[in-house]
Coordinates of C-alpha atoms and ligand atoms in Angstrom, one line a residue:
X28 CA 1.2 30.3 11.1
X29 CA 1.4 27.1 9.2
X30 CA 0.4 23.9 11.1
X31 CA 0.9 20.4 9.7
X32 CA -1.8 18.1 11.2
X33 CA -1.0 14.5 10.7
X34 CA -3.9 11.9 10.9
X35 CA -6.4 14.7 10.2
X36 CA -8.8 12.4 8.4
X37 CA -9.3 10.3 11.5
X38 CA -11.5 10.9 14.5
X39 CA -9.6 13.4 16.7
X40 CA -7.4 14.9 14.0
X41 CA -10.5 15.9 11.9
X42 CA -12.1 17.5 14.9
X43 CA -8.9 19.4 15.5
X44 CA -8.8 20.6 11.9
X45 CA -12.3 22.0 12.2
X46 CA -11.5 23.5 15.6
X47 CA -8.3 25.2 14.4
X48 CA -9.8 26.6 11.1
X49 CA -12.7 28.1 13.1
X50 CA -10.6 29.4 16.0
X51 CA -7.6 30.8 14.0
X52 CA -9.0 32.1 10.7
X53 CA -5.5 33.4 9.7
X54 CA -3.7 30.0 10.1
X55 CA -2.9 27.6 7.3
X56 CA -3.8 24.0 8.2
X57 CA -2.1 21.3 6.2
X58 CA -3.5 17.8 6.8
X59 CA -1.2 14.9 6.0
X60 CA -3.0 11.5 6.1
X61 CA -2.3 8.1 4.7
X62 CA -6.0 7.3 4.6
X63 CA -5.8 3.9 6.2
X64 CA -9.0 2.1 7.0
X65 CA -9.5 4.6 9.8
X66 CA -9.0 7.7 7.6
X67 CA -12.0 9.1 5.7
X68 CA -11.7 11.9 3.2
X69 CA -15.5 12.5 3.3
X70 CA -15.0 13.6 6.9
X71 CA -13.1 16.6 5.6
X72 CA -15.5 17.5 2.8
X73 CA -16.7 20.7 4.5
X74 CA -13.2 22.2 4.6
X75 CA -11.8 21.0 1.3
X76 CA -12.6 24.3 -0.4
X77 CA -11.3 26.4 2.4
X78 CA -8.3 28.4 1.1
X79 CA -6.6 28.0 4.4
X80 CA -6.7 24.2 4.2
X81 CA -4.8 21.7 2.2
X82 CA -5.1 17.9 2.2
X83 CA -2.1 15.7 1.3
X84 CA -2.4 11.9 1.1
X85 CA 0.9 10.7 2.6
X86 CA 2.3 8.1 4.9
X87 CA 4.3 9.6 7.9
X88 CA 6.8 6.8 7.3
X89 CA 7.5 8.1 3.8
X90 CA 10.7 10.2 4.5
X91 CA 11.0 11.6 1.0
X92 CA 7.4 12.6 0.8
X93 CA 7.5 14.2 4.3
X94 CA 10.6 16.1 3.5
X95 CA 9.1 17.4 0.3
X96 CA 6.0 18.6 2.2
X97 CA 8.2 20.4 4.7
X98 CA 10.1 22.1 1.8
X99 CA 6.8 23.2 0.3
X100 CA 5.0 24.3 3.4
X101 CA 7.7 25.4 5.8
X102 CA 5.5 24.6 8.8
X103 CA 5.8 26.4 12.1
X104 CA 4.1 23.7 14.1
X105 CA 3.5 19.9 13.6
X106 CA 0.8 18.2 15.6
X107 CA 1.1 14.4 15.2
X108 CA -2.2 12.5 15.5
X109 CA -1.3 9.9 12.9
X110 CA -1.3 6.5 14.4
X111 CA -2.7 3.0 14.5
X112 CA -5.1 3.6 17.4
X113 CA -7.1 0.5 18.1
X114 CA -6.0 -1.8 21.0
X115 CA -7.8 -4.9 19.6
X116 CA -6.1 -4.5 16.2
X117 CA -2.7 -4.2 17.9
X118 CA -3.3 -7.5 19.7
X119 CA -4.0 -9.1 16.2
X120 CA -1.2 -7.4 14.2
X121 CA 1.4 -5.5 16.3
X122 CA 3.9 -4.7 13.6
X123 CA 2.1 -1.9 11.8
X124 CA 1.7 -0.2 15.2
X125 CA 5.5 -0.2 15.7
X126 CA 6.0 1.1 12.2
X127 CA 3.6 3.9 12.1
X128 CA 3.5 4.9 15.8
X129 CA 7.3 4.8 16.4
X130 CA 9.1 5.0 13.1
X131 CA 6.6 7.5 11.7
X132 CA 7.2 9.7 14.7
X133 CA 10.9 9.5 14.0
X134 CA 10.5 10.5 10.3
X135 CA 8.4 13.6 11.3
X136 CA 10.9 14.7 14.0
X137 CA 13.8 14.2 11.6
X138 CA 12.1 16.6 9.1
X139 CA 11.5 19.0 12.0
X140 CA 15.2 19.0 12.8
X141 CA 16.2 19.4 9.2
X142 CA 13.9 22.2 8.3
X143 CA 13.4 23.9 11.7
X144 CA 10.2 24.2 13.7
X145 CA 8.7 26.2 16.5
X146 CA 7.0 23.2 18.0
X147 CA 6.6 19.5 17.5
X148 CA 3.5 18.2 19.4
X149 CA 3.0 14.5 20.0
X150 CA -0.6 13.4 20.7
X151 CA -0.1 10.6 23.1
X152 CA -2.4 8.6 25.4
X153 CA -3.1 7.8 29.1
X154 CA -2.6 4.2 28.1
X155 CA 1.2 4.7 28.4
X156 CA 0.7 4.6 32.2
X157 CA -0.8 1.2 32.2
X158 CA -3.9 0.8 34.4
X159 CA -5.1 1.4 38.0
X160 CA -6.8 -1.1 40.3
X161 CA -10.6 -0.7 40.8
X162 CA -10.3 -0.8 44.6
X163 CA -8.1 2.3 44.7
X164 CA -10.3 5.2 43.5
X165 CA -7.9 7.6 45.2
X166 CA -5.2 6.9 42.6
X167 CA -4.9 8.9 39.4
X168 CA -2.3 9.2 36.6
X169 CA 0.0 12.2 36.9
X170 CA 2.7 13.2 34.6
X171 CA 5.1 11.6 37.0
X172 CA 3.4 8.2 36.9
X173 CA 5.9 5.7 35.5
X174 CA 5.4 4.3 32.0
X175 CA 4.0 0.8 32.3
X176 CA 2.3 -0.5 29.2
X177 CA -0.1 -3.4 28.6
X178 CA -0.9 -3.7 24.9
X179 CA 1.3 -3.5 21.7
X180 CA -0.7 -0.3 21.0
X181 CA 0.2 1.3 24.3
X182 CA 3.8 0.1 24.1
X183 CA 4.2 1.6 20.7
X184 CA 2.8 5.0 21.9
X185 CA 5.1 4.8 24.9
X186 CA 8.1 4.1 22.6
X187 CA 7.2 7.1 20.6
X188 CA 6.9 9.3 23.7
X189 CA 10.4 8.2 24.8
X190 CA 11.8 9.0 21.4
X191 CA 10.2 12.5 21.5
X192 CA 11.8 13.2 24.8
X193 CA 15.1 11.9 23.5
X194 CA 15.0 14.2 20.5
X195 CA 14.3 17.1 22.9
X196 CA 17.3 16.3 25.1
X197 CA 19.7 15.2 22.4
X198 CA 18.9 17.6 19.6
X199 CA 17.1 20.3 21.5
X200 CA 13.9 19.8 19.4
X201 CA 11.1 22.0 20.8
X202 CA 8.6 19.3 21.7
X203 CA 5.5 18.9 23.9
X204 CA 3.5 15.8 24.6
X205 CA -0.2 15.5 25.6
X206 CA -1.5 12.3 27.2
X207 CA -5.3 12.2 27.0
X208 CA -8.0 9.9 28.2
X209 CA -10.7 8.2 26.1
X210 CA -12.3 10.7 23.6
X211 CA -15.9 10.5 22.2
X212 CA -17.9 12.6 19.8
X213 CA -18.5 13.1 16.1
X214 CA -16.6 11.0 13.5
X215 CA -15.5 8.4 16.0
X216 CA -14.7 5.2 14.0
X217 CA -17.4 2.6 14.7
X218 CA -14.9 -0.1 15.9
X219 CA -14.5 1.8 19.2
X220 CA -16.9 1.2 22.2
X221 CA -19.3 4.1 22.0
X222 CA -19.9 4.4 18.2
X223 CA -20.0 0.6 17.9
X224 CA -22.7 0.3 20.6
X225 CA -24.7 3.1 19.0
X226 CA -24.5 1.5 15.5
X227 CA -25.4 -2.0 16.8
X228 CA -28.2 -0.8 19.0
X229 CA -29.8 1.1 16.1
X230 CA -29.7 -2.1 14.1
X231 CA -31.0 -4.2 17.0
X232 CA -27.8 -6.2 16.9
X233 CA -26.0 -7.7 20.0
X234 CA -24.0 -5.3 22.1
X235 CA -20.7 -7.1 22.8
X236 CA -19.4 -6.2 26.2
X237 CA -15.9 -7.6 27.0
X238 CA -16.0 -9.7 30.2
X239 CA -18.1 -8.3 33.0
X240 CA -17.9 -4.7 31.6
X241 CA -16.5 -3.4 34.9
X242 CA -13.5 -1.7 33.3
X243 CA -13.4 2.0 33.8
X244 CA -12.5 4.7 31.3
X245 CA -12.2 8.5 31.8
X246 CA -14.3 10.0 29.0
X247 CA -13.6 13.4 27.4
X248 CA -15.6 15.1 24.7
X249 CA -13.3 15.4 21.7
X250 CA -13.6 19.2 21.4
X251 CA -12.2 19.6 24.9
X252 CA -9.2 17.6 23.8
X253 CA -8.7 19.8 20.8
X254 CA -8.9 23.0 22.9
X255 CA -6.2 21.4 25.3
X256 CA -3.9 20.8 22.3
X257 CA -4.4 24.3 21.0
X258 CA -3.5 25.7 24.4
X259 CA -0.4 23.5 24.7
X260 CA 1.1 24.4 21.3
X261 CA 0.6 28.1 22.1
X262 CA 1.3 28.3 25.8
X263 CA 2.7 24.9 26.9
X264 CA 6.4 24.7 28.1
X265 CA 8.8 23.0 25.7
X266 CA 10.0 19.6 26.9
X267 CA 6.9 19.1 29.0
X268 CA 4.2 16.4 29.2
X269 CA 0.5 17.5 29.9
X270 CA -2.1 15.0 31.0
X271 CA -5.6 15.7 29.6
X272 CA -8.7 14.3 31.1
X273 CA -11.8 15.4 33.0
X274 CA -12.6 13.2 36.0
X275 CA -15.4 11.5 34.0
X276 CA -14.9 7.9 35.0
X277 CA -17.6 5.4 33.8
X278 CA -17.8 1.6 33.7
X279 CA -18.2 0.2 30.2
X280 CA -21.4 -1.6 31.2
X281 CA -23.0 1.6 32.5
X282 CA -22.2 3.4 29.2
X283 CA -23.8 0.6 27.2
X284 CA -26.9 0.7 29.4
X285 CA -27.1 4.5 29.0
X286 CA -26.9 4.2 25.2
X287 CA -29.7 1.6 25.3
X288 CA -31.8 4.0 27.4
X289 CA -31.1 7.0 25.2
X290 CA -32.1 5.0 22.0
X291 CA -35.1 3.3 23.6
X292 CA -33.5 -0.2 23.1
X293 CA -33.8 -3.1 25.5
X294 CA -30.8 -4.1 27.7
X295 CA -31.4 -7.7 26.5
X296 CA -29.3 -6.8 23.5
X297 CA -26.2 -6.8 25.8
X298 CA -24.0 -9.9 25.4
X299 CA -21.0 -10.5 27.6
X300 CA -18.2 -11.9 25.4
X301 CA -14.7 -13.1 25.9
X302 CA -12.5 -10.5 27.5
X303 CA -9.8 -8.5 25.7
X304 CA -6.3 -10.0 26.3
X305 CA -4.4 -8.0 28.9
X306 CA -7.4 -5.8 29.4
X307 CA -6.6 -2.6 31.4
X308 CA -9.0 -2.2 34.3
X309 CA -9.1 1.5 35.0
X310 CA -7.8 4.8 33.5
X311 CA -8.1 8.0 35.4
X312 CA -6.3 11.3 34.7
X313 CA -5.2 13.9 37.2
X314 CA -5.4 17.1 35.1
X315 CA -4.0 19.4 37.8
X316 CA -1.0 20.5 35.7
X317 CA -2.8 21.6 32.6
X318 CA -5.4 23.3 34.8
X319 CA -3.0 25.2 36.9
X320 CA -0.5 26.1 34.2
X321 CA -2.7 26.7 31.2
X322 CA -6.2 27.2 32.7
X323 CA -7.7 24.2 30.9
X324 CA -10.8 22.5 32.2
X325 CA -13.3 20.3 30.3
X326 CA -16.4 22.2 29.2
X327 CA -18.7 19.4 28.1
X328 CA -20.2 17.2 30.8
X329 CA -20.6 13.5 29.9
X330 CA -24.5 13.6 30.2
X331 CA -24.6 16.4 27.6
X332 CA -21.7 15.1 25.4
X333 CA -23.2 11.6 25.1
X334 CA -26.6 13.0 24.0
X335 CA -24.9 15.3 21.4
X336 CA -22.9 12.3 20.2
X337 CA -25.9 10.0 19.8
X338 CA -27.7 12.8 18.0
X339 CA -24.8 13.2 15.7
X340 CA -24.8 9.5 14.8
X341 CA -28.6 9.7 14.2
X342 CA -28.1 12.6 11.8
X343 CA -25.0 11.2 10.0
X344 CA -26.1 7.6 9.3
X345 CA -24.6 7.7 5.8
X346 CA -21.1 8.5 7.2
X347 CA -20.9 5.4 9.5
X348 CA -23.1 3.1 7.5
X349 CA -20.7 3.5 4.5
X350 CA -17.9 2.5 6.9
X351 CA -19.6 -0.5 8.4
X352 CA -20.7 -1.9 5.0
X353 CA -17.1 -1.7 3.6
X354 CA -13.8 -3.4 4.6
X355 CA -14.8 -2.9 8.2
X356 CA -17.4 -5.6 7.9
X357 CA -14.6 -8.3 7.5
X358 CA -12.9 -7.0 10.6
X359 CA -16.1 -7.1 12.6
X360 CA -16.8 -10.7 11.5
X361 CA -13.2 -11.7 12.4
X362 CA -13.3 -10.0 15.8
X363 CA -16.8 -10.9 17.0
X364 CA -17.8 -13.8 14.7
X365 CA -15.9 -16.4 16.8
X366 CA -15.8 -14.5 20.1
X367 CA -17.3 -16.8 22.8
X368 CA -20.2 -15.6 24.8
X369 CA -19.5 -15.7 28.6
Ligands
NAD409 P1 -8.0 7.2 14.3 O1 -7.6 5.8 14.2 O2 -9.5 7.6 14.3 O3 -7.3 8.1 13.2 C1 -5.9 7.9 12.8 C2 -5.7 8.6 11.6 O4 -4.3 8.5 11.3 C3 -6.4 8.1 10.3 O5 -6.9 9.2 9.6 C4 -5.4 7.3 9.6 O6 -5.6 7.3 8.2 C5 -4.1 8.1 9.9 N1 -2.9 7.3 9.7 C6 -2.7 6.1 10.2 N2 -1.4 5.7 9.9 C7 -0.9 6.7 9.2 C8 0.4 6.9 8.6 N3 1.3 5.9 8.6 N4 0.6 8.1 7.9 C9 -0.3 9.0 7.9 N5 -1.5 8.9 8.4 C10 -1.8 7.7 9.1 O7 -7.4 7.7 15.7 P2 -7.9 8.8 16.8 O8 -8.8 8.1 17.7 O9 -8.3 10.0 16.1 O10 -6.5 9.1 17.5 C11 -5.6 10.1 17.1 C12 -4.4 10.1 18.0 O11 -4.8 10.4 19.3 C13 -3.6 8.8 18.0 O12 -2.2 9.1 18.0 C14 -4.1 8.2 19.3 O13 -3.0 7.4 19.8 C15 -4.3 9.4 20.2 N6 -5.3 9.3 21.2 C16 -6.6 8.8 20.9 C17 -7.5 8.7 21.9 C18 -8.9 8.2 21.7 O14 -9.7 8.1 22.6 N7 -9.3 8.0 20.4 C19 -7.2 9.2 23.2 C20 -5.9 9.6 23.5 C21 -5.0 9.7 22.5
DAU410 O1 -7.4 5.9 26.8 C1 -7.1 6.4 25.6 C2 -7.3 5.3 24.5 O2 -8.7 5.1 24.4 C3 -6.7 5.7 23.2 O3 -5.3 5.8 23.4 C4 -7.0 4.7 22.1 O4 -6.5 5.1 20.9 C5 -8.5 4.5 22.1 O5 -8.9 3.5 21.1 C6 -9.1 4.2 23.4 O6 -8.7 2.9 23.8 P1 -9.7 1.9 24.6 O7 -9.2 0.5 24.4 O8 -10.0 2.3 26.0 O9 -11.0 2.1 23.7 P2 -12.1 1.1 23.1 O10 -13.2 2.0 22.6 O11 -11.5 0.1 22.2 O12 -12.7 0.3 24.4 C7 -13.2 1.0 25.5 C8 -13.5 0.0 26.5 O13 -14.7 -0.8 26.1 C9 -12.4 -1.0 26.8 O14 -12.5 -1.4 28.2 C10 -12.8 -2.2 26.0 C11 -14.3 -2.2 26.0 N1 -15.0 -2.7 24.8 C12 -14.6 -2.3 23.5 C13 -15.2 -2.7 22.4 C14 -14.7 -2.2 21.0 C15 -16.1 -3.6 24.9 O15 -16.5 -4.0 26.0 N2 -16.6 -4.1 23.7 C16 -16.2 -3.7 22.5 O16 -16.8 -4.2 21.5

């Protein structure tokens, strides 16, 4: 089996590459990644010499390059992680989100049509469902929840999902989609909530909580997400959407306080800053379908996963310190330098 994994130098994609090489020692995993600011080749150092692994630096929007790779590798499966993934960046510069997340998806699916494929899997997000109110804890996102997006990021992911379903209906492309909640774990880029707070707390820098910090996210340890995708590409039904999440809802402020506690840092580092524009209040996945059809359940509890994650960041300081001392520093200054305290 040959699997093309796009975006495999990013957070979830790299964890998926490691997971698949370990779980299926007879599979060939080809990682295609543009190496944007979020892609990091050093993340893949441990598998670069694995004979079952190949890395190709390529933009998913590059049709000729993608077609050539399909000619060379004749993939059985494509798993598309490649995307612009950060909501705050999408609010600043929406265009690249539309290009990569929608048009890139189209280029990949066109290659799948042209060369034939057993499965095209689109890694999507619970953000396509919009948000839920805080005063209705009984409500959850199911696969039937209407698409209702808030940010340019989520709109671009929703656009891609619609296109994937259109390619299935119109061209009979064998597709599946997974819509997962917030992931955390090793190799999470330090612009996202959990790694940003760990890095700042370790440096005794302010911990910038948007608004009151009451927004709720449904956190999933990244390896549980990888296992879900592995199950979907092998056993999931073509043309179906699967929600992935583990009833692990936490308020942002509680996560930041927990990180302070685990690192022995004072909560006085917490600073409430101007809120994100259009900020979604609550995400919460109903994972009944993937549980009943494919037997998937999350294995890592948040209390255990957050400890493992913090430990990983303590043991891999060089990985994230290199990132925060590079181009990312300009981004951080831009995003937080002028952000008013509230
Ligand atoms: P990430 O930003 O850490 O990594 C994205 C990767 O894609 C990077 O390696 C980057 O170089 C690559 N990439 C970007 N544009 C590309 C292009 N045009 N061509 C080729 N490669 C390109 O993202 P992530 O957090 O690992 O998310 C991966 C996928 O999972 C995304 O599609 C995202 O929407 C989805 N998702 C993420 C989460 C989460 O909590 N992080 C949850 C649900 C779904
Ligand atoms: O739900 C899945 C989504 O989760 C994925 O589709 C996205 O790719 C991924 O980035 C993530 O989106 P969020 O916007 O939920 O993640 P982020 O880590 O950016 O923010 C989590 C929450 O923390 C959100 O309510 C905003 C808040 N926040 C974030 C940052 C970076 C802060 O309060 N302060 C911060 O500095």
